[in-house]
């Protein structure tokens, strides 16, 4: 920074990141945790034959470029071949290095030559283990004639570190959320969820599980939408219904929801913890405890319903698919039910006593918790998991459908079948977890569709995003990769626009010096033209640095008292700074 005695104030910002070879790398502002570990490559064409030509072009491009890392290679390819949504086909790949990319290209070429009507990766033909879920191609893309749905899962899908790496890779997403919230940290709860492992206290803190999962869903939704992928349908499974409303901005007061949860006993003692609501419905004595258990069972719902006869404290909570259900209730009766139907029971944690009549004593409080003003986006259908169909969203209807699914059994097969009937073909599970993707694949088994989870444990979070984008491109979903390479887009955007360019470096030169002279007004009149010395110095400056001092020479005559005072002040400043440094 520099503050001049003439009143000017200048600030110069310099930023640079170099690797060990001295080559400039991507600016740290866009890559706060370094370059991407993997690169996304897309080849678009109208025919399989044209795709084969593009494969050859990419192979030649790889051979002709320097080995500056796979992200740099992907970025250069993206800039070289701008995406065209009008092309009918797309071959998309996610590779960790050049060798892997060349293997993918070879595999794709062989598959296209052998059978151009066969899908590769995704829901298509299986690939070799090292190429699995990294190479995507379909001869009949779904997006041109199918809708996209964002799917939000229910409770129990939380995991350690969910959203942590995404927040570091794309901090702008979280910064925008921060600008719209007073207390964003109370929603993401990084001290609980961004650890290497979750503590037992977290698993039992249902308020934290609710707000943390909803916050993660909103962030992942914002991230996916930043790539131009917009949903035409929203479907939430249990808690996911609230997450979907917040993510699309139908509900906006996330601080308000966090505050309501902190002041409510619904998920601390009524529907969780000591489960007072269940105690009241079951008519238990004060000395009797509620021993609630719930979990998945690999048994069709009809068989479960038959076995529920005579069991007043066991419930069919959710119909996950045609072969899987969720049951819950009193431990003894649930264990008896499991034994009777002969299925395998998988207990779940972090889920409250909902989707059954146990909620009735707190129904009003439950509905009031979900009463918010709404802003309904245009062109988006919202599905009720209680009704299994679309509904018009309003302040009252949103609270109604959420209460309904808390009081009754959810039939998820009905929701997905209706969405499919309405034209949804691409189901993106926003997260956390991949439970809904598994169920949807089972429900729609054998029918054309794409289902993909965006954020789940056991996989690199950034890799999952890249593979989502690649898979979506292969289905011809409109994808904008400018968010993936923002520094490249800034370079494009600033072309042919006004700029100030300063040359750094060059041969040493001597700045022009103005000789001392008389300071009288008469003397100033005598020196209205630049002196020969100043003219020679000006020519030398032009030759060495292309910098002009013409204005200075013309505006101030030699010996000008103002110029002398500025020079003296600058010298004193320099001396003072030198003393300070010393």
XYZ file of C-alpha atoms in Angstrom:
582
model
C 0.000 0.000 0.000
C 1.174 3.532 -0.690
C -0.230 6.859 0.537
C 1.036 9.816 -1.472
C 1.509 13.364 -0.239
C -0.675 14.516 -3.130
C -3.616 12.625 -1.646
C -3.428 9.482 -3.768
C -3.734 6.074 -2.178
C -2.711 2.945 -4.076
C -3.019 -0.720 -3.184
C -1.227 -3.432 -5.126
C -2.218 -7.045 -4.595
C 0.187 -9.744 -5.724
C -0.685 -13.415 -5.648
C 1.207 -16.361 -7.022
C 1.635 -20.045 -6.354
C 4.527 -21.937 -7.864
C 5.393 -25.597 -7.866
C 8.890 -26.914 -7.208
C 9.841 -26.273 -10.847
C 8.888 -22.612 -10.672
C 5.854 -22.976 -12.911
C 2.778 -20.971 -12.063
C -0.068 -23.010 -10.626
C -3.772 -22.317 -10.277
C -4.454 -19.366 -7.926
C -5.040 -20.401 -4.340
C -8.315 -18.482 -4.144
C -9.893 -20.952 -6.560
C -8.095 -24.028 -5.255
C -7.747 -23.480 -1.500
C -6.716 -27.105 -0.931
C -4.683 -27.474 -4.116
C -5.501 -28.839 -7.562
C -8.093 -31.534 -8.104
C -6.816 -35.099 -7.814
C -8.875 -36.174 -10.818
C -9.883 -34.700 -14.148
C -13.209 -34.732 -15.992
C -13.094 -35.243 -19.761
C -16.118 -35.093 -22.059
C -16.355 -35.991 -25.750
C -19.538 -34.983 -27.565
C -20.849 -35.997 -30.981
C -23.989 -36.988 -32.847
C -22.887 -40.499 -33.826
C -20.725 -43.277 -32.438
C -18.408 -42.880 -35.437
C -17.843 -39.224 -34.581
C -17.126 -40.185 -30.979
C -14.391 -42.521 -32.203
C -12.839 -39.568 -34.026
C -13.027 -37.490 -30.836
C -11.319 -40.298 -28.925
C -8.446 -40.152 -31.416
C -8.276 -36.358 -31.045
C -8.060 -36.595 -27.264
C -5.337 -39.243 -27.521
C -3.324 -36.925 -29.778
C -3.973 -34.024 -27.408
C -2.625 -36.039 -24.483
C 0.550 -36.830 -26.408
C 1.092 -33.198 -27.396
C 0.734 -31.569 -23.963
C 3.092 -31.315 -21.043
C 2.588 -33.477 -17.992
C 1.344 -30.690 -15.708
C -1.122 -32.826 -13.795
C -4.461 -34.328 -14.683
C -6.530 -31.304 -13.632
C -4.483 -29.006 -15.869
C -4.937 -31.465 -18.722
C -8.701 -31.605 -18.141
C -8.918 -27.821 -17.948
C -7.017 -27.377 -21.205
C -9.244 -29.929 -22.930
C -12.340 -28.169 -21.623
C -11.135 -24.828 -22.980
C -10.211 -26.415 -26.289
C -13.551 -28.179 -26.807
C -16.450 -26.163 -25.434
C -19.466 -28.283 -24.555
C -22.393 -28.246 -26.964
C -25.748 -29.342 -25.575
C -27.030 -29.919 -29.100
C -24.824 -32.989 -29.581
C -26.834 -36.168 -29.117
C -24.146 -38.346 -27.496
C -21.455 -37.887 -24.898
C -18.613 -40.048 -23.658
C -17.469 -38.770 -20.253
C -14.579 -39.943 -18.117
C -13.056 -39.223 -14.712
C -9.368 -40.113 -14.508
C -6.710 -39.769 -11.825
C -3.791 -39.647 -14.281
C -2.899 -39.865 -17.970
C -2.379 -43.613 -17.928
C -5.845 -44.193 -16.509
C -7.338 -41.800 -19.050
C -5.661 -43.591 -21.958
C -6.970 -46.923 -20.633
C -10.474 -45.470 -20.515
C -10.216 -44.194 -24.071
C -9.020 -47.567 -25.282
C -11.860 -49.358 -23.471
C -14.414 -46.914 -24.886
C -13.087 -47.287 -28.427
C -13.238 -51.077 -28.250
C -16.794 -50.993 -26.877
C -18.005 -48.534 -29.539
C -16.431 -50.569 -32.325
C -17.895 -53.818 -31.006
C -21.402 -52.529 -30.251
C -22.187 -48.787 -30.456
C -25.684 -49.474 -29.062
C -24.349 -50.754 -25.740
C -24.049 -48.490 -22.710
C -20.785 -48.178 -20.813
C -20.652 -47.654 -17.057
C -23.429 -46.066 -15.028
C -26.470 -48.314 -15.332
C -25.018 -49.922 -18.462
C -22.575 -52.722 -19.149
C -20.011 -53.353 -16.397
C -16.436 -52.178 -16.892
C -13.106 -53.453 -15.653
C -12.549 -52.837 -11.944
C -10.145 -49.942 -12.533
C -12.622 -48.225 -14.873
C -15.822 -48.904 -12.960
C -17.961 -45.844 -12.339
C -15.435 -43.652 -14.141
C -16.387 -44.209 -17.775
C -19.891 -43.236 -18.946
C -21.687 -43.570 -22.260
C -25.258 -44.344 -23.267
C -26.646 -44.579 -26.813
C -30.101 -43.456 -25.620
C -29.640 -40.553 -23.175
C -32.431 -40.012 -20.665
C -32.374 -36.240 -20.129
C -33.818 -35.128 -23.506
C -37.114 -36.842 -22.676
C -36.952 -37.304 -18.906
C -37.157 -35.107 -15.828
C -34.530 -34.734 -13.094
C -35.487 -35.289 -9.449
C -33.479 -34.365 -6.363
C -33.959 -37.035 -3.701
C -33.375 -36.248 -0.014
C -32.893 -39.232 2.347
C -34.195 -39.747 5.861
C -32.581 -39.878 9.284
C -29.834 -42.328 10.069
C -27.671 -41.557 7.018
C -25.281 -39.171 8.795
C -21.572 -39.957 8.810
C -18.334 -38.494 10.108
C -16.902 -35.684 8.013
C -20.000 -35.182 5.874
C -19.560 -31.948 3.944
C -16.154 -31.097 5.421
C -14.036 -31.541 2.281
C -16.724 -30.035 0.062
C -16.633 -26.873 2.192
C -12.886 -26.589 1.650
C -13.015 -27.328 -2.072
C -15.947 -25.025 -2.866
C -15.987 -22.444 -0.038
C -18.083 -20.011 -2.089
C -21.099 -22.306 -1.672
C -20.815 -22.126 2.098
C -19.995 -18.404 2.051
C -23.249 -17.697 0.240
C -25.131 -19.755 2.792
C -23.357 -17.858 5.552
C -24.544 -14.567 4.067
C -28.138 -15.800 4.332
C -27.882 -17.125 7.901
C -27.118 -15.576 11.239
C -25.685 -18.720 12.824
C -24.612 -21.136 10.092
C -22.288 -23.057 12.403
C -25.276 -24.038 14.552
C -26.661 -25.826 11.499
C -23.588 -27.657 10.184
C -22.238 -28.323 13.693
C -18.662 -28.929 12.503
C -17.473 -29.674 16.036
C -19.693 -32.756 15.961
C -19.899 -33.884 12.324
C -16.563 -32.781 10.842
C -14.507 -35.105 13.012
C -12.760 -38.319 11.994
C -15.329 -40.318 13.962
C -18.711 -39.555 15.499
C -19.037 -39.841 19.262
C -21.796 -41.746 21.004
C -23.214 -38.414 22.151
C -23.746 -37.359 18.523
C -25.667 -40.536 17.696
C -28.023 -39.830 20.584
C -28.442 -36.094 19.915
C -31.491 -36.178 17.639
C -31.744 -32.396 17.355
C -28.178 -32.284 16.048
C -28.828 -35.166 13.663
C -31.887 -33.427 12.233
C -30.375 -29.988 11.690
C -26.981 -31.333 10.595
C -28.463 -33.580 7.920
C -30.741 -30.835 6.607
C -27.804 -28.403 6.424
C -25.707 -30.930 4.506
C -28.559 -31.478 2.054
C -28.868 -27.758 1.354
C -25.126 -27.402 0.734
C -24.919 -30.366 -1.628
C -28.024 -29.151 -3.443
C -26.462 -25.697 -3.886
C -23.240 -27.283 -5.126
C -24.954 -29.511 -7.682
C -27.083 -26.607 -8.901
C -23.964 -24.449 -9.275
C -23.073 -26.720 -12.207
C -26.324 -25.864 -13.940
C -28.142 -29.064 -12.928
C -31.653 -28.031 -11.935
C -34.375 -30.390 -10.689
C -37.905 -30.549 -12.026
C -39.032 -32.659 -9.060
C -38.245 -32.860 -5.332
C -38.892 -35.976 -3.270
C -37.996 -36.379 0.379
C -37.909 -39.598 2.353
C -39.047 -38.822 5.923
C -36.690 -36.085 7.206
C -35.680 -35.522 3.595
C -39.001 -33.792 2.991
C -37.884 -30.881 5.180
C -34.405 -30.920 3.642
C -35.922 -30.606 0.170
C -38.043 -27.613 1.154
C -35.063 -25.783 2.653
C -32.739 -26.701 -0.227
C -34.969 -25.244 -2.930
C -35.659 -22.121 -0.890
C -39.325 -22.932 -0.265
C -38.506 -22.540 3.415
C -35.833 -19.948 4.102
C -35.638 -19.521 7.867
C -33.004 -22.123 8.698
C -31.943 -20.152 11.770
C -35.556 -20.252 12.880
C -35.746 -24.024 12.506
C -32.540 -24.465 14.506
C -33.943 -22.212 17.210
C -37.266 -24.078 17.286
C -35.488 -27.405 17.607
C -33.353 -26.145 20.488
C -36.485 -25.004 22.350
C -38.578 -28.093 21.579
C -38.774 -31.365 23.491
C -40.051 -33.310 20.469
C -36.709 -34.924 19.674
C -35.289 -34.921 23.170
C -37.971 -36.531 25.333
C -41.253 -36.909 23.414
C -40.290 -38.863 20.269
C -36.760 -39.762 21.362
C -34.872 -40.262 24.599
C -37.381 -41.488 27.193
C -40.091 -41.458 24.447
C -42.930 -39.946 26.463
C -45.300 -40.061 23.496
C -44.904 -43.832 23.181
C -45.333 -44.205 26.937
C -48.638 -42.363 26.719
C -49.946 -44.311 23.695
C -48.942 -47.642 25.185
C -50.330 -46.781 28.619
C -47.115 -47.643 30.471
C -46.671 -47.137 34.178
C -44.172 -44.613 35.480
C -41.826 -47.423 36.454
C -41.881 -48.956 32.964
C -39.383 -47.803 30.354
C -39.907 -47.572 26.600
C -37.515 -50.022 24.939
C -37.881 -48.810 21.359
C -36.027 -50.475 18.492
C -36.341 -50.156 14.728
C -34.519 -51.322 11.619
C -34.597 -52.753 8.119
C -35.983 -56.185 7.390
C -35.635 -57.917 4.023
C -39.276 -58.967 3.870
C -42.116 -57.628 1.653
C -44.607 -55.324 3.337
C -47.573 -57.660 2.854
C -45.861 -60.383 4.832
C -45.055 -57.928 7.620
C -48.653 -56.703 7.755
C -49.923 -60.263 8.231
C -47.508 -60.877 11.098
C -48.495 -57.638 12.851
C -51.869 -59.058 13.828
C -52.217 -58.957 17.614
C -49.036 -56.881 18.106
C -50.179 -53.482 19.392
C -46.689 -52.096 20.007
C -44.985 -53.039 16.740
C -45.397 -51.130 13.485
C -44.681 -51.228 9.781
C -43.035 -47.814 9.523
C -41.849 -47.620 5.919
C -42.171 -49.715 2.761
C -38.722 -49.210 1.229
C -39.130 -51.398 -1.840
C -41.034 -54.458 -2.991
C -38.626 -56.624 -1.003
C -37.678 -54.479 2.009
C -39.451 -52.802 4.920
C -38.702 -50.797 8.046
C -40.293 -52.003 11.272
C -40.136 -50.588 14.781
C -41.693 -50.541 18.228
C -41.302 -52.387 21.504
C -38.193 -54.567 21.369
C -39.918 -57.791 22.416
C -42.705 -57.444 19.860
C -40.297 -56.426 17.061
C -38.089 -59.416 17.790
C -41.137 -61.666 17.764
C -42.237 -60.170 14.456
C -38.779 -60.699 12.953
C -38.749 -64.327 14.028
C -42.225 -64.903 12.631
C -41.531 -63.509 9.165
C -38.116 -65.159 8.991
C -36.222 -62.104 7.741
C -32.875 -60.568 8.553
C -33.173 -57.546 10.824
C -30.672 -54.662 10.547
C -31.057 -52.162 13.437
C -30.819 -48.428 12.732
C -29.638 -45.594 14.970
C -30.406 -41.901 14.982
C -34.077 -42.373 14.043
C -37.022 -41.273 16.201
C -40.402 -42.876 16.948
C -42.259 -41.573 13.896
C -44.326 -42.995 11.004
C -46.794 -44.587 13.414
C -49.617 -43.599 15.830
C -47.064 -42.888 18.588
C -46.873 -39.306 17.233
C -50.551 -38.583 17.958
C -50.070 -37.035 21.441
C -47.640 -34.445 20.006
C -49.265 -34.001 16.588
C -50.016 -30.285 17.025
C -46.500 -29.480 18.247
C -45.050 -31.515 15.372
C -47.105 -29.623 12.811
C -46.336 -26.239 14.384
C -42.624 -27.016 14.161
C -42.993 -27.170 10.376
C -45.088 -24.042 9.831
C -43.033 -21.567 7.783
C -43.777 -18.991 5.113
C -43.113 -20.451 1.677
C -41.690 -19.257 -1.620
C -42.581 -21.799 -4.279
C -40.159 -22.081 -7.222
C -41.608 -22.285 -10.709
C -41.385 -25.489 -12.693
C -40.644 -27.803 -9.748
C -42.994 -30.551 -8.527
C -42.933 -31.541 -4.856
C -43.922 -35.056 -3.807
C -45.443 -36.075 -0.492
C -44.031 -39.340 0.822
C -47.198 -39.813 2.893
C -49.567 -39.394 -0.056
C -47.269 -40.802 -2.727
C -48.120 -38.011 -5.145
C -47.465 -34.397 -6.054
C -48.986 -31.637 -3.966
C -49.246 -27.856 -4.181
C -46.885 -26.319 -1.633
C -48.184 -23.703 0.778
C -47.486 -22.836 4.386
C -50.354 -25.051 5.531
C -49.957 -27.922 3.047
C -46.229 -28.352 3.732
C -46.895 -28.723 7.449
C -49.847 -31.039 6.737
C -47.956 -33.528 4.565
C -45.031 -33.684 7.005
C -47.396 -34.409 9.869
C -49.161 -37.051 7.786
C -45.957 -38.958 7.091
C -45.077 -38.809 10.808
C -48.418 -40.385 11.746
C -48.668 -43.102 9.083
C -46.661 -45.677 7.178
C -44.622 -44.328 4.265
C -44.919 -46.297 1.030
C -41.796 -45.255 -0.851
C -42.610 -47.536 -3.781
C -45.743 -45.478 -4.402
C -43.753 -42.224 -4.425
C -41.147 -43.471 -6.903
C -43.688 -45.174 -9.153
C -45.704 -41.959 -9.351
C -42.612 -39.885 -10.111
C -41.646 -42.337 -12.835
C -45.163 -42.162 -14.283
C -44.848 -38.373 -14.275
C -41.708 -38.606 -16.411
C -38.849 -38.543 -13.907
C -35.949 -40.634 -15.233
C -32.939 -39.205 -13.405
C -32.868 -39.493 -9.610
C -30.021 -37.679 -7.819
C -29.763 -38.433 -4.115
C -28.453 -35.247 -2.595
C -27.349 -36.880 0.622
C -26.035 -37.777 3.005
C -25.840 -41.484 2.253
C -27.010 -43.617 -0.649
C -29.963 -45.452 0.882
C -32.570 -43.944 -1.448
C -30.491 -44.726 -4.542
C -30.381 -48.357 -3.492
C -34.149 -48.440 -2.979
C -34.944 -46.660 -6.247
C -32.736 -49.052 -8.202
C -34.672 -51.920 -6.651
C -38.096 -50.363 -7.294
C -37.339 -49.502 -10.939
C -35.307 -52.595 -11.672
C -35.287 -53.336 -15.400
C -36.671 -49.950 -16.456
C -34.628 -47.106 -18.025
C -33.499 -44.709 -15.346
C -30.418 -43.202 -13.730
C -29.983 -43.031 -9.996
C -26.924 -41.677 -8.288
C -25.943 -40.662 -4.756
C -23.876 -37.497 -4.486
C -22.454 -37.638 -0.952
C -21.877 -40.845 0.993
C -19.081 -42.352 3.122
C -16.316 -44.591 1.858
C -15.620 -42.541 -1.293
C -13.650 -39.365 -1.953
C -16.208 -36.529 -1.803
C -14.709 -34.594 -4.733
C -14.505 -37.719 -6.867
C -18.204 -38.363 -6.277
C -19.022 -34.883 -7.576
C -16.887 -35.350 -10.692
C -18.438 -38.741 -11.394
C -21.907 -37.279 -10.947
C -21.091 -34.613 -13.541
C -19.643 -37.191 -15.937
C -22.628 -39.500 -15.559
C -25.018 -36.567 -16.032
C -23.175 -35.439 -19.171
C -23.467 -38.917 -20.669
C -27.241 -38.716 -20.129
C -27.174 -35.268 -21.788
C -28.126 -33.373 -18.672
C -27.164 -29.715 -19.217
C -23.967 -29.289 -17.171
C -22.010 -26.065 -16.782
C -18.370 -26.810 -15.977
C -17.405 -23.165 -15.502
C -17.792 -23.696 -11.732
C -15.229 -26.473 -12.002
C -12.662 -24.204 -13.646
C -13.545 -20.677 -12.436
C -10.052 -19.320 -13.043
C -10.277 -20.382 -16.689
C -13.631 -18.688 -17.109
C -12.287 -15.448 -15.645
C -9.544 -15.595 -18.236
C -12.158 -15.940 -20.947
C -14.449 -13.297 -19.507
C -11.742 -10.615 -19.304
C -10.695 -10.875 -22.935
C -11.292 -7.724 -24.984
C -12.201 -5.769 -21.864
C -10.445 -2.711 -20.366
C -7.408 -3.534 -18.317
C -4.289 -1.999 -16.793
C -1.159 -3.921 -17.649
C 2.112 -3.377 -15.805
C 5.353 -4.976 -16.995
C 7.392 -6.458 -14.162
C 11.121 -6.949 -14.709
C 13.330 -5.905 -17.604
C 16.719 -4.207 -17.844
C 17.758 -1.822 -15.049
C 17.226 1.848 -15.807
C 17.772 5.223 -14.163
C 14.651 7.302 -13.474
C 14.752 10.805 -14.984
C 16.015 13.501 -12.616
C 14.943 17.123 -12.863
C 17.867 19.579 -12.352
C 17.670 22.227 -9.685
C 16.854 25.733 -10.871
C 15.469 29.076 -9.794
C 12.162 29.050 -7.962
C 10.880 32.468 -8.879
C 7.808 32.945 -10.985
C 9.931 34.493 -13.712
C 12.205 31.485 -13.708
C 9.222 29.195 -13.969
C 8.042 31.093 -17.026
C 11.468 30.639 -18.600
C 11.215 26.875 -18.234
C 7.862 26.127 -19.788
C 9.461 23.532 -22.097
C 11.212 20.387 -20.845
C 14.971 20.744 -20.419
C 17.330 18.859 -22.770
C 18.343 16.637 -19.852
C 14.716 15.749 -19.118
C 14.109 15.043 -22.806
C 17.094 12.700 -23.001
C 16.015 10.920 -19.823
C 12.492 10.599 -21.215
C 13.796 8.943 -24.374
C 15.922 6.545 -22.331
C 12.873 5.623 -20.197
C 10.852 4.912 -23.337
C 13.564 2.607 -24.634
C 14.000 0.602 -21.454
C 10.648 0.384 -19.709
C 8.049 1.905 -22.025
C 7.044 4.192 -19.168
C 6.239 7.846 -19.835
C 7.109 10.807 -17.675
C 5.834 13.318 -20.188
C 3.001 14.529 -17.984
C 5.341 15.099 -15.060
C 7.796 17.057 -17.216
C 5.062 19.204 -18.715
C 3.124 19.888 -15.529
C 5.978 20.827 -13.203
C 8.937 23.017 -14.094
C 12.401 22.406 -12.606
C 12.624 23.860 -9.126
C 8.873 23.838 -8.606
C 8.450 24.264 -4.797
C 5.563 21.781 -4.683
C 7.622 19.172 -6.489
C 10.585 19.892 -4.228
C 8.424 19.512 -1.129
C 6.993 16.204 -2.414
C 10.532 14.959 -3.080
C 11.682 15.981 0.379
C 8.665 14.330 1.999
C 9.221 11.115 0.038
C 12.878 11.104 1.137
C 11.926 11.600 4.781
C 9.373 8.806 4.511
C 11.989 6.502 3.040
C 14.480 7.396 5.801
C 11.843 6.836 8.482
C 10.921 3.479 7.004
C 14.577 2.477 6.818
C 14.980 3.376 10.485
C 11.894 1.336 11.325
C 13.228 -1.676 9.437
C 16.597 -1.305 11.146
